Amino acid sequence: MSRFRRLQMVREVNGFNRQARGGVPIIPLMKKLKVGLVFGGKSGEHEVSVVSAMSVYNALDKSKYDVTLVGIDPTGRWLLPNQTRLLTQKENPRLIKLNQEKETVSLLPYQHSQQMISVDNKTATVSNFDVIFPVLHGTYGEDGTVQGLLELAEIPYVGSGVLGSSICMDKEVARLLLASAGIPVVKTLAVYKEDMNPGIVEHKKKTFGYPY
């Protein structure tokens, strides 16, 4: 960048454009990105998600990101936890119990300035998320369901999209797609709940042999 160009650099201060003094450019301050950190969920991996979310929260640079924690309790209820109380347990996240939170919220499934509303009084609770960071494990979280909701709400999010999430959650479908694309996969036997019977073990022995 030329010296002349550096001298032309300006920033807006108190509503007025002021030129940098002494030939030293003043870089405009970046607005913090508003991040919604969604965690918890209905799956059996609820507790793991809580631990992961606190790890992500601790790693995010608070000088760059304005982080709001949005919890989902084991029944699937979306909550806006008391942020101060919740963060007192961030070093020991296994003590966090989302089902004790009171404020139930709902994410609107369409584009709206009021992205999240309180279920109880229908007033705006959270708005203007720049991005949602789902830190969810297992079903109802990393299987494309939440991703689909965020697509409907037209809110950008971190991670795989609806199709990629749903395919990777179903290991048998993922294996078949990889095999059809000519990508080597290990020998697999998919067993469905309705097919479970005493003979399945013998069938597995004949298919794979020992050791597996």
mmCIF file with all atom_site columns, C-alpha atoms in Angstrom:
data_model
loop_
_atom_site.group_PDB
_atom_site.id
_atom_site.type_symbol
_atom_site.label_atom_id
_atom_site.label_alt_id
_atom_site.label_comp_id
_atom_site.label_asym_id
_atom_site.label_entity_id
_atom_site.label_seq_id
_atom_site.pdbx_PDB_ins_code
_atom_site.Cartn_x
_atom_site.Cartn_y
_atom_site.Cartn_z
_atom_site.occupancy
_atom_site.B_iso_or_equiv
_atom_site.pdbx_formal_charge
_atom_site.auth_seq_id
_atom_site.auth_comp_id
_atom_site.auth_asym_id
_atom_site.auth_atom_id
_atom_site.pdbx_PDB_model_num
ATOM 1   C CA . MET A 1 1   ? 0.000   0.000   0.000  1.00 0.00 ? 1   MET A CA 1
ATOM 2   C CA . SER A 1 2   ? 1.439   3.431   -0.983 1.00 0.00 ? 2   SER A CA 1
ATOM 3   C CA . ARG A 1 3   ? 2.168   6.212   1.554  1.00 0.00 ? 3   ARG A CA 1
ATOM 4   C CA . PHE A 1 4   ? -0.445  8.369   -0.202 1.00 0.00 ? 4   PHE A CA 1
ATOM 5   C CA . ARG A 1 5   ? -3.076  5.645   0.224  1.00 0.00 ? 5   ARG A CA 1
ATOM 6   C CA . ARG A 1 6   ? -2.220  5.258   3.901  1.00 0.00 ? 6   ARG A CA 1
ATOM 7   C CA . LEU A 1 7   ? -2.692  8.996   4.415  1.00 0.00 ? 7   LEU A CA 1
ATOM 8   C CA . GLN A 1 8   ? -6.174  8.754   2.890  1.00 0.00 ? 8   GLN A CA 1
ATOM 9   C CA . MET A 1 9   ? -7.344  6.123   5.347  1.00 0.00 ? 9   MET A CA 1
ATOM 10  C CA . VAL A 1 10  ? -10.092 7.410   7.589  1.00 0.00 ? 10  VAL A CA 1
ATOM 11  C CA . ARG A 1 11  ? -12.433 6.100   10.176 1.00 0.00 ? 11  ARG A CA 1
ATOM 12  C CA . GLU A 1 12  ? -15.750 7.276   11.499 1.00 0.00 ? 12  GLU A CA 1
ATOM 13  C CA . VAL A 1 13  ? -15.472 8.753   14.978 1.00 0.00 ? 13  VAL A CA 1
ATOM 14  C CA . ASN A 1 14  ? -18.582 10.003  16.768 1.00 0.00 ? 14  ASN A CA 1
ATOM 15  C CA . GLY A 1 15  ? -20.387 10.206  13.459 1.00 0.00 ? 15  GLY A CA 1
ATOM 16  C CA . PHE A 1 16  ? -17.692 12.216  11.640 1.00 0.00 ? 16  PHE A CA 1
ATOM 17  C CA . ASN A 1 17  ? -15.031 11.061  9.177  1.00 0.00 ? 17  ASN A CA 1
ATOM 18  C CA . ARG A 1 18  ? -11.628 12.034  10.493 1.00 0.00 ? 18  ARG A CA 1
ATOM 19  C CA . GLN A 1 19  ? -8.347  11.511  8.678  1.00 0.00 ? 19  GLN A CA 1
ATOM 20  C CA . ALA A 1 20  ? -5.557  9.654   10.400 1.00 0.00 ? 20  ALA A CA 1
ATOM 21  C CA . ARG A 1 21  ? -2.902  12.003  11.780 1.00 0.00 ? 21  ARG A CA 1
ATOM 22  C CA . GLY A 1 22  ? 0.852   11.820  11.298 1.00 0.00 ? 22  GLY A CA 1
ATOM 23  C CA . GLY A 1 23  ? 0.568   9.488   8.325  1.00 0.00 ? 23  GLY A CA 1
ATOM 24  C CA . VAL A 1 24  ? -0.365  6.566   10.619 1.00 0.00 ? 24  VAL A CA 1
ATOM 25  C CA . PRO A 1 25  ? -3.517  4.814   9.414  1.00 0.00 ? 25  PRO A CA 1
ATOM 26  C CA . ILE A 1 26  ? -6.284  4.248   11.943 1.00 0.00 ? 26  ILE A CA 1
ATOM 27  C CA . ILE A 1 27  ? -7.887  0.876   11.290 1.00 0.00 ? 27  ILE A CA 1
ATOM 28  C CA . PRO A 1 28  ? -11.671 0.837   11.806 1.00 0.00 ? 28  PRO A CA 1
ATOM 29  C CA . LEU A 1 29  ? -12.798 -1.170  14.812 1.00 0.00 ? 29  LEU A CA 1
ATOM 30  C CA . MET A 1 30  ? -14.525 -4.382  13.823 1.00 0.00 ? 30  MET A CA 1
ATOM 31  C CA . LYS A 1 31  ? -18.003 -5.030  15.138 1.00 0.00 ? 31  LYS A CA 1
ATOM 32  C CA . LYS A 1 32  ? -18.199 -8.133  17.300 1.00 0.00 ? 32  LYS A CA 1
ATOM 33  C CA . LEU A 1 33  ? -19.836 -11.103 15.623 1.00 0.00 ? 33  LEU A CA 1
ATOM 34  C CA . LYS A 1 34  ? -22.946 -12.158 17.549 1.00 0.00 ? 34  LYS A CA 1
ATOM 35  C CA . VAL A 1 35  ? -22.760 -15.940 18.045 1.00 0.00 ? 35  VAL A CA 1
ATOM 36  C CA . GLY A 1 36  ? -25.498 -18.208 19.387 1.00 0.00 ? 36  GLY A CA 1
ATOM 37  C CA . LEU A 1 37  ? -23.914 -21.276 20.985 1.00 0.00 ? 37  LEU A CA 1
ATOM 38  C CA . VAL A 1 38  ? -26.585 -24.018 20.963 1.00 0.00 ? 38  VAL A CA 1
ATOM 39  C CA . PHE A 1 39  ? -25.938 -27.047 23.160 1.00 0.00 ? 39  PHE A CA 1
ATOM 40  C CA . GLY A 1 40  ? -27.550 -29.850 25.153 1.00 0.00 ? 40  GLY A CA 1
ATOM 41  C CA . GLY A 1 41  ? -30.287 -31.637 23.217 1.00 0.00 ? 41  GLY A CA 1
ATOM 42  C CA . LYS A 1 42  ? -32.538 -34.689 23.465 1.00 0.00 ? 42  LYS A CA 1
ATOM 43  C CA . SER A 1 43  ? -30.004 -37.358 22.599 1.00 0.00 ? 43  SER A CA 1
ATOM 44  C CA . GLY A 1 44  ? -28.216 -39.685 24.970 1.00 0.00 ? 44  GLY A CA 1
ATOM 45  C CA . GLU A 1 45  ? -25.139 -37.528 24.448 1.00 0.00 ? 45  GLU A CA 1
ATOM 46  C CA . HIS A 1 46  ? -26.676 -34.506 26.182 1.00 0.00 ? 46  HIS A CA 1
ATOM 47  C CA . GLU A 1 47  ? -24.017 -34.294 28.890 1.00 0.00 ? 47  GLU A CA 1
ATOM 48  C CA . VAL A 1 48  ? -21.206 -34.632 26.351 1.00 0.00 ? 48  VAL A CA 1
ATOM 49  C CA . SER A 1 49  ? -22.666 -31.710 24.414 1.00 0.00 ? 49  SER A CA 1
ATOM 50  C CA . VAL A 1 50  ? -22.708 -29.534 27.541 1.00 0.00 ? 50  VAL A CA 1
ATOM 51  C CA . VAL A 1 51  ? -19.014 -30.273 28.173 1.00 0.00 ? 51  VAL A CA 1
ATOM 52  C CA . SER A 1 52  ? -18.161 -29.584 24.509 1.00 0.00 ? 52  SER A CA 1
ATOM 53  C CA . ALA A 1 53  ? -20.085 -26.296 24.530 1.00 0.00 ? 53  ALA A CA 1
ATOM 54  C CA . MET A 1 54  ? -18.196 -24.977 27.524 1.00 0.00 ? 54  MET A CA 1
ATOM 55  C CA . SER A 1 55  ? -14.928 -25.928 25.836 1.00 0.00 ? 55  SER A CA 1
ATOM 56  C CA . VAL A 1 56  ? -15.962 -24.000 22.707 1.00 0.00 ? 56  VAL A CA 1
ATOM 57  C CA . TYR A 1 57  ? -17.129 -21.044 24.812 1.00 0.00 ? 57  TYR A CA 1
ATOM 58  C CA . ASN A 1 58  ? -13.774 -20.882 26.602 1.00 0.00 ? 58  ASN A CA 1
ATOM 59  C CA . ALA A 1 59  ? -11.910 -21.029 23.280 1.00 0.00 ? 59  ALA A CA 1
ATOM 60  C CA . LEU A 1 60  ? -13.848 -18.228 21.555 1.00 0.00 ? 60  LEU A CA 1
ATOM 61  C CA . ASP A 1 61  ? -12.114 -14.850 21.571 1.00 0.00 ? 61  ASP A CA 1
ATOM 62  C CA . LYS A 1 62  ? -14.531 -12.560 23.450 1.00 0.00 ? 62  LYS A CA 1
ATOM 63  C CA . SER A 1 63  ? -12.880 -9.495  21.905 1.00 0.00 ? 63  SER A CA 1
ATOM 64  C CA . LYS A 1 64  ? -14.180 -10.715 18.535 1.00 0.00 ? 64  LYS A CA 1
ATOM 65  C CA . TYR A 1 65  ? -17.362 -12.600 19.437 1.00 0.00 ? 65  TYR A CA 1
ATOM 66  C CA . ASP A 1 66  ? -20.409 -11.694 21.502 1.00 0.00 ? 66  ASP A CA 1
ATOM 67  C CA . VAL A 1 67  ? -21.522 -15.148 22.645 1.00 0.00 ? 67  VAL A CA 1
ATOM 68  C CA . THR A 1 68  ? -25.017 -16.088 23.845 1.00 0.00 ? 68  THR A CA 1
ATOM 69  C CA . LEU A 1 69  ? -25.554 -19.559 25.288 1.00 0.00 ? 69  LEU A CA 1
ATOM 70  C CA . VAL A 1 70  ? -28.770 -21.253 24.145 1.00 0.00 ? 70  VAL A CA 1
ATOM 71  C CA . GLY A 1 71  ? -29.547 -24.564 25.833 1.00 0.00 ? 71  GLY A CA 1
ATOM 72  C CA . ILE A 1 72  ? -31.807 -27.480 24.892 1.00 0.00 ? 72  ILE A CA 1
ATOM 73  C CA . ASP A 1 73  ? -32.847 -29.647 27.827 1.00 0.00 ? 73  ASP A CA 1
ATOM 74  C CA . PRO A 1 74  ? -33.237 -33.461 27.613 1.00 0.00 ? 74  PRO A CA 1
ATOM 75  C CA . THR A 1 75  ? -36.945 -33.107 26.739 1.00 0.00 ? 75  THR A CA 1
ATOM 76  C CA . GLY A 1 76  ? -36.136 -30.890 23.747 1.00 0.00 ? 76  GLY A CA 1
ATOM 77  C CA . ARG A 1 77  ? -37.166 -27.597 25.377 1.00 0.00 ? 77  ARG A CA 1
ATOM 78  C CA . TRP A 1 78  ? -35.131 -24.635 24.068 1.00 0.00 ? 78  TRP A CA 1
ATOM 79  C CA . LEU A 1 79  ? -33.962 -22.361 26.861 1.00 0.00 ? 79  LEU A CA 1
ATOM 80  C CA . LEU A 1 80  ? -32.200 -19.081 27.375 1.00 0.00 ? 80  LEU A CA 1
ATOM 81  C CA . PRO A 1 81  ? -30.254 -19.864 30.557 1.00 0.00 ? 81  PRO A CA 1
ATOM 82  C CA . ASN A 1 82  ? -29.194 -17.236 33.023 1.00 0.00 ? 82  ASN A CA 1
ATOM 83  C CA . GLN A 1 83  ? -25.813 -16.537 31.445 1.00 0.00 ? 83  GLN A CA 1
ATOM 84  C CA . THR A 1 84  ? -24.066 -15.402 34.623 1.00 0.00 ? 84  THR A CA 1
ATOM 85  C CA . ARG A 1 85  ? -25.251 -18.367 36.691 1.00 0.00 ? 85  ARG A CA 1
ATOM 86  C CA . LEU A 1 86  ? -24.473 -20.817 33.897 1.00 0.00 ? 86  LEU A CA 1
ATOM 87  C CA . LEU A 1 87  ? -20.943 -19.571 33.427 1.00 0.00 ? 87  LEU A CA 1
ATOM 88  C CA . THR A 1 88  ? -20.124 -20.044 37.097 1.00 0.00 ? 88  THR A CA 1
ATOM 89  C CA . GLN A 1 89  ? -20.056 -23.763 36.221 1.00 0.00 ? 89  GLN A CA 1
ATOM 90  C CA . LYS A 1 90  ? -18.066 -23.458 32.995 1.00 0.00 ? 90  LYS A CA 1
ATOM 91  C CA . GLU A 1 91  ? -14.998 -25.053 34.584 1.00 0.00 ? 91  GLU A CA 1
ATOM 92  C CA . ASN A 1 92  ? -17.111 -27.990 35.780 1.00 0.00 ? 92  ASN A CA 1
ATOM 93  C CA . PRO A 1 93  ? -19.841 -28.272 33.095 1.00 0.00 ? 93  PRO A CA 1
ATOM 94  C CA . ARG A 1 94  ? -21.085 -31.648 34.301 1.00 0.00 ? 94  ARG A CA 1
ATOM 95  C CA . LEU A 1 95  ? -22.832 -29.755 37.106 1.00 0.00 ? 95  LEU A CA 1
ATOM 96  C CA . ILE A 1 96  ? -24.966 -27.785 34.620 1.00 0.00 ? 96  ILE A CA 1
ATOM 97  C CA . LYS A 1 97  ? -28.622 -28.868 34.724 1.00 0.00 ? 97  LYS A CA 1
ATOM 98  C CA . LEU A 1 98  ? -30.608 -27.243 31.937 1.00 0.00 ? 98  LEU A CA 1
ATOM 99  C CA . ASN A 1 99  ? -33.930 -28.696 33.082 1.00 0.00 ? 99  ASN A CA 1
ATOM 100 C CA . GLN A 1 100 ? -33.795 -26.299 36.039 1.00 0.00 ? 100 GLN A CA 1
ATOM 101 C CA . GLU A 1 101 ? -33.909 -23.246 33.762 1.00 0.00 ? 101 GLU A CA 1
ATOM 102 C CA . LYS A 1 102 ? -37.190 -21.318 33.520 1.00 0.00 ? 102 LYS A CA 1
ATOM 103 C CA . GLU A 1 103 ? -37.181 -19.216 30.330 1.00 0.00 ? 103 GLU A CA 1
ATOM 104 C CA . THR A 1 104 ? -38.391 -21.317 27.408 1.00 0.00 ? 104 THR A CA 1
ATOM 105 C CA . VAL A 1 105 ? -37.734 -19.848 23.970 1.00 0.00 ? 105 VAL A CA 1
ATOM 106 C CA . SER A 1 106 ? -38.561 -20.770 20.405 1.00 0.00 ? 106 SER A CA 1
ATOM 107 C CA . LEU A 1 107 ? -36.576 -20.157 17.244 1.00 0.00 ? 107 LEU A CA 1
ATOM 108 C CA . LEU A 1 108 ? -38.863 -18.713 14.580 1.00 0.00 ? 108 LEU A CA 1
ATOM 109 C CA . PRO A 1 109 ? -38.772 -20.956 11.468 1.00 0.00 ? 109 PRO A CA 1
ATOM 110 C CA . TYR A 1 110 ? -38.645 -18.025 9.051  1.00 0.00 ? 110 TYR A CA 1
ATOM 111 C CA . GLN A 1 111 ? -36.556 -14.913 8.544  1.00 0.00 ? 111 GLN A CA 1
ATOM 112 C CA . HIS A 1 112 ? -37.471 -12.303 11.131 1.00 0.00 ? 112 HIS A CA 1
ATOM 113 C CA . SER A 1 113 ? -35.693 -9.606  13.124 1.00 0.00 ? 113 SER A CA 1
ATOM 114 C CA . GLN A 1 114 ? -36.928 -11.295 16.310 1.00 0.00 ? 114 GLN A CA 1
ATOM 115 C CA . GLN A 1 115 ? -35.149 -14.590 15.766 1.00 0.00 ? 115 GLN A CA 1
ATOM 116 C CA . MET A 1 116 ? -36.001 -16.073 19.153 1.00 0.00 ? 116 MET A CA 1
ATOM 117 C CA . ILE A 1 117 ? -39.088 -15.327 21.222 1.00 0.00 ? 117 ILE A CA 1
ATOM 118 C CA . SER A 1 118 ? -40.176 -16.245 24.709 1.00 0.00 ? 118 SER A CA 1
ATOM 119 C CA . VAL A 1 119 ? -42.819 -18.960 24.681 1.00 0.00 ? 119 VAL A CA 1
ATOM 120 C CA . ASP A 1 120 ? -44.461 -17.544 27.799 1.00 0.00 ? 120 ASP A CA 1
ATOM 121 C CA . ASN A 1 121 ? -44.984 -13.897 26.873 1.00 0.00 ? 121 ASN A CA 1
ATOM 122 C CA . LYS A 1 122 ? -44.234 -13.858 23.115 1.00 0.00 ? 122 LYS A CA 1
ATOM 123 C CA . THR A 1 123 ? -41.867 -10.903 23.442 1.00 0.00 ? 123 THR A CA 1
ATOM 124 C CA . ALA A 1 124 ? -38.539 -10.704 21.643 1.00 0.00 ? 124 ALA A CA 1
ATOM 125 C CA . THR A 1 125 ? -35.856 -12.491 23.609 1.00 0.00 ? 125 THR A CA 1
ATOM 126 C CA . VAL A 1 126 ? -32.827 -12.699 21.337 1.00 0.00 ? 126 VAL A CA 1
ATOM 127 C CA . SER A 1 127 ? -32.318 -11.163 17.926 1.00 0.00 ? 127 SER A CA 1
ATOM 128 C CA . ASN A 1 128 ? -29.682 -10.354 15.345 1.00 0.00 ? 128 ASN A CA 1
ATOM 129 C CA . PHE A 1 129 ? -27.539 -13.466 15.607 1.00 0.00 ? 129 PHE A CA 1
ATOM 130 C CA . ASP A 1 130 ? -24.867 -13.299 12.950 1.00 0.00 ? 130 ASP A CA 1
ATOM 131 C CA . VAL A 1 131 ? -24.265 -17.041 13.181 1.00 0.00 ? 131 VAL A CA 1
ATOM 132 C CA . ILE A 1 132 ? -25.410 -20.065 15.172 1.00 0.00 ? 132 ILE A CA 1
ATOM 133 C CA . PHE A 1 133 ? -22.761 -22.500 16.398 1.00 0.00 ? 133 PHE A CA 1
ATOM 134 C CA . PRO A 1 134 ? -24.477 -25.842 17.104 1.00 0.00 ? 134 PRO A CA 1
ATOM 135 C CA . VAL A 1 135 ? -22.472 -27.892 19.599 1.00 0.00 ? 135 VAL A CA 1
ATOM 136 C CA . LEU A 1 136 ? -24.903 -30.804 19.614 1.00 0.00 ? 136 LEU A CA 1
ATOM 137 C CA . HIS A 1 137 ? -24.132 -34.522 19.597 1.00 0.00 ? 137 HIS A CA 1
ATOM 138 C CA . GLY A 1 138 ? -26.275 -37.355 18.307 1.00 0.00 ? 138 GLY A CA 1
ATOM 139 C CA . THR A 1 139 ? -29.887 -37.335 17.163 1.00 0.00 ? 139 THR A CA 1
ATOM 140 C CA . TYR A 1 140 ? -31.930 -34.139 17.098 1.00 0.00 ? 140 TYR A CA 1
ATOM 141 C CA . GLY A 1 141 ? -28.758 -32.144 16.749 1.00 0.00 ? 141 GLY A CA 1
ATOM 142 C CA . GLU A 1 142 ? -26.091 -33.311 14.315 1.00 0.00 ? 142 GLU A CA 1
ATOM 143 C CA . ASP A 1 143 ? -28.444 -35.316 12.085 1.00 0.00 ? 143 ASP A CA 1
ATOM 144 C CA . GLY A 1 144 ? -29.718 -32.424 9.953  1.00 0.00 ? 144 GLY A CA 1
ATOM 145 C CA . THR A 1 145 ? -32.782 -31.577 12.063 1.00 0.00 ? 145 THR A CA 1
ATOM 146 C CA . VAL A 1 146 ? -31.451 -28.420 13.705 1.00 0.00 ? 146 VAL A CA 1
ATOM 147 C CA . GLN A 1 147 ? -29.625 -27.528 10.508 1.00 0.00 ? 147 GLN A CA 1
ATOM 148 C CA . GLY A 1 148 ? -32.946 -27.649 8.644  1.00 0.00 ? 148 GLY A CA 1
ATOM 149 C CA . LEU A 1 149 ? -34.548 -25.348 11.206 1.00 0.00 ? 149 LEU A CA 1
ATOM 150 C CA . LEU A 1 150 ? -31.713 -22.855 10.819 1.00 0.00 ? 150 LEU A CA 1
ATOM 151 C CA . GLU A 1 151 ? -32.079 -23.014 7.030  1.00 0.00 ? 151 GLU A CA 1
ATOM 152 C CA . LEU A 1 152 ? -35.770 -22.139 7.393  1.00 0.00 ? 152 LEU A CA 1
ATOM 153 C CA . ALA A 1 153 ? -34.895 -19.268 9.714  1.00 0.00 ? 153 ALA A CA 1
ATOM 154 C CA . GLU A 1 154 ? -32.216 -18.150 7.222  1.00 0.00 ? 154 GLU A CA 1
ATOM 155 C CA . ILE A 1 155 ? -29.581 -17.885 9.959  1.00 0.00 ? 155 ILE A CA 1
ATOM 156 C CA . PRO A 1 156 ? -26.002 -18.822 8.998  1.00 0.00 ? 156 PRO A CA 1
ATOM 157 C CA . TYR A 1 157 ? -24.563 -21.680 11.030 1.00 0.00 ? 157 TYR A CA 1
ATOM 158 C CA . VAL A 1 158 ? -21.309 -23.531 11.636 1.00 0.00 ? 158 VAL A CA 1
ATOM 159 C CA . GLY A 1 159 ? -20.769 -27.074 10.373 1.00 0.00 ? 159 GLY A CA 1
ATOM 160 C CA . SER A 1 160 ? -22.203 -29.390 7.739  1.00 0.00 ? 160 SER A CA 1
ATOM 161 C CA . GLY A 1 161 ? -25.476 -28.657 5.971  1.00 0.00 ? 161 GLY A CA 1
ATOM 162 C CA . VAL A 1 162 ? -28.720 -30.618 6.141  1.00 0.00 ? 162 VAL A CA 1
ATOM 163 C CA . LEU A 1 163 ? -27.798 -33.329 3.629  1.00 0.00 ? 163 LEU A CA 1
ATOM 164 C CA . GLY A 1 164 ? -24.231 -33.871 4.845  1.00 0.00 ? 164 GLY A CA 1
ATOM 165 C CA . SER A 1 165 ? -25.359 -34.030 8.468  1.00 0.00 ? 165 SER A CA 1
ATOM 166 C CA . SER A 1 166 ? -28.167 -36.494 7.844  1.00 0.00 ? 166 SER A CA 1
ATOM 167 C CA . ILE A 1 167 ? -26.066 -38.785 5.642  1.00 0.00 ? 167 ILE A CA 1
ATOM 168 C CA . CYS A 1 168 ? -23.147 -38.926 8.076  1.00 0.00 ? 168 CYS A CA 1
ATOM 169 C CA . MET A 1 169 ? -25.506 -39.661 10.961 1.00 0.00 ? 169 MET A CA 1
ATOM 170 C CA . ASP A 1 170 ? -26.756 -42.781 9.167  1.00 0.00 ? 170 ASP A CA 1
ATOM 171 C CA . LYS A 1 171 ? -23.595 -44.862 8.929  1.00 0.00 ? 171 LYS A CA 1
ATOM 172 C CA . GLU A 1 172 ? -25.133 -47.470 6.628  1.00 0.00 ? 172 GLU A CA 1
ATOM 173 C CA . VAL A 1 173 ? -26.302 -44.841 4.121  1.00 0.00 ? 173 VAL A CA 1
ATOM 174 C CA . ALA A 1 174 ? -22.924 -43.121 4.314  1.00 0.00 ? 174 ALA A CA 1
ATOM 175 C CA . ARG A 1 175 ? -21.123 -46.429 3.671  1.00 0.00 ? 175 ARG A CA 1
ATOM 176 C CA . LEU A 1 176 ? -23.315 -47.253 0.663  1.00 0.00 ? 176 LEU A CA 1
ATOM 177 C CA . LEU A 1 177 ? -22.770 -43.806 -0.857 1.00 0.00 ? 177 LEU A CA 1
ATOM 178 C CA . LEU A 1 178 ? -19.011 -44.034 -0.367 1.00 0.00 ? 178 LEU A CA 1
ATOM 179 C CA . ALA A 1 179 ? -18.912 -47.517 -1.886 1.00 0.00 ? 179 ALA A CA 1
ATOM 180 C CA . SER A 1 180 ? -20.989 -46.401 -4.873 1.00 0.00 ? 180 SER A CA 1
ATOM 181 C CA . ALA A 1 181 ? -18.484 -43.604 -5.456 1.00 0.00 ? 181 ALA A CA 1
ATOM 182 C CA . GLY A 1 182 ? -15.643 -46.140 -5.560 1.00 0.00 ? 182 GLY A CA 1
ATOM 183 C CA . ILE A 1 183 ? -14.216 -45.209 -2.169 1.00 0.00 ? 183 ILE A CA 1
ATOM 184 C CA . PRO A 1 184 ? -12.968 -48.259 -0.211 1.00 0.00 ? 184 PRO A CA 1
ATOM 185 C CA . VAL A 1 185 ? -14.995 -49.094 2.898  1.00 0.00 ? 185 VAL A CA 1
ATOM 186 C CA . VAL A 1 186 ? -14.604 -51.824 5.484  1.00 0.00 ? 186 VAL A CA 1
ATOM 187 C CA . LYS A 1 187 ? -16.814 -54.906 5.408  1.00 0.00 ? 187 LYS A CA 1
ATOM 188 C CA . THR A 1 188 ? -20.044 -54.066 7.240  1.00 0.00 ? 188 THR A CA 1
ATOM 189 C CA . LEU A 1 189 ? -23.183 -55.804 8.403  1.00 0.00 ? 189 LEU A CA 1
ATOM 190 C CA . ALA A 1 190 ? -26.052 -53.471 9.238  1.00 0.00 ? 190 ALA A CA 1
ATOM 191 C CA . VAL A 1 191 ? -28.424 -54.894 11.828 1.00 0.00 ? 191 VAL A CA 1
ATOM 192 C CA . TYR A 1 192 ? -31.793 -53.242 12.364 1.00 0.00 ? 192 TYR A CA 1
ATOM 193 C CA . LYS A 1 193 ? -33.811 -53.496 15.538 1.00 0.00 ? 193 LYS A CA 1
ATOM 194 C CA . GLU A 1 194 ? -36.602 -55.465 13.886 1.00 0.00 ? 194 GLU A CA 1
ATOM 195 C CA . ASP A 1 195 ? -34.068 -57.996 12.571 1.00 0.00 ? 195 ASP A CA 1
ATOM 196 C CA . MET A 1 196 ? -32.541 -58.810 15.960 1.00 0.00 ? 196 MET A CA 1
ATOM 197 C CA . ASN A 1 197 ? -32.686 -62.500 16.775 1.00 0.00 ? 197 ASN A CA 1
ATOM 198 C CA . PRO A 1 198 ? -30.392 -65.179 18.268 1.00 0.00 ? 198 PRO A CA 1
ATOM 199 C CA . GLY A 1 199 ? -29.195 -66.240 14.826 1.00 0.00 ? 199 GLY A CA 1
ATOM 200 C CA . ILE A 1 200 ? -27.727 -62.823 14.033 1.00 0.00 ? 200 ILE A CA 1
ATOM 201 C CA . VAL A 1 201 ? -24.624 -63.608 16.107 1.00 0.00 ? 201 VAL A CA 1
ATOM 202 C CA . GLU A 1 202 ? -23.924 -66.789 14.135 1.00 0.00 ? 202 GLU A CA 1
ATOM 203 C CA . HIS A 1 203 ? -24.489 -64.918 10.891 1.00 0.00 ? 203 HIS A CA 1
ATOM 204 C CA . LYS A 1 204 ? -21.988 -62.289 12.035 1.00 0.00 ? 204 LYS A CA 1
ATOM 205 C CA . LYS A 1 205 ? -19.396 -64.986 12.795 1.00 0.00 ? 205 LYS A CA 1
ATOM 206 C CA . LYS A 1 206 ? -19.729 -66.457 9.296  1.00 0.00 ? 206 LYS A CA 1
ATOM 207 C CA . THR A 1 207 ? -19.598 -63.028 7.645  1.00 0.00 ? 207 THR A CA 1
ATOM 208 C CA . PHE A 1 208 ? -16.587 -61.630 9.486  1.00 0.00 ? 208 PHE A CA 1
ATOM 209 C CA . GLY A 1 209 ? -14.838 -64.442 11.308 1.00 0.00 ? 209 GLY A CA 1
ATOM 210 C CA . TYR A 1 210 ? -12.556 -63.821 14.270 1.00 0.00 ? 210 TYR A CA 1
ATOM 211 C CA . PRO A 1 211 ? -10.967 -61.491 15.194 1.00 0.00 ? 211 PRO A CA 1
ATOM 212 C CA . TYR A 1 212 ? -13.272 -58.738 13.908 1.00 0.00 ? 212 TYR A CA 1
#
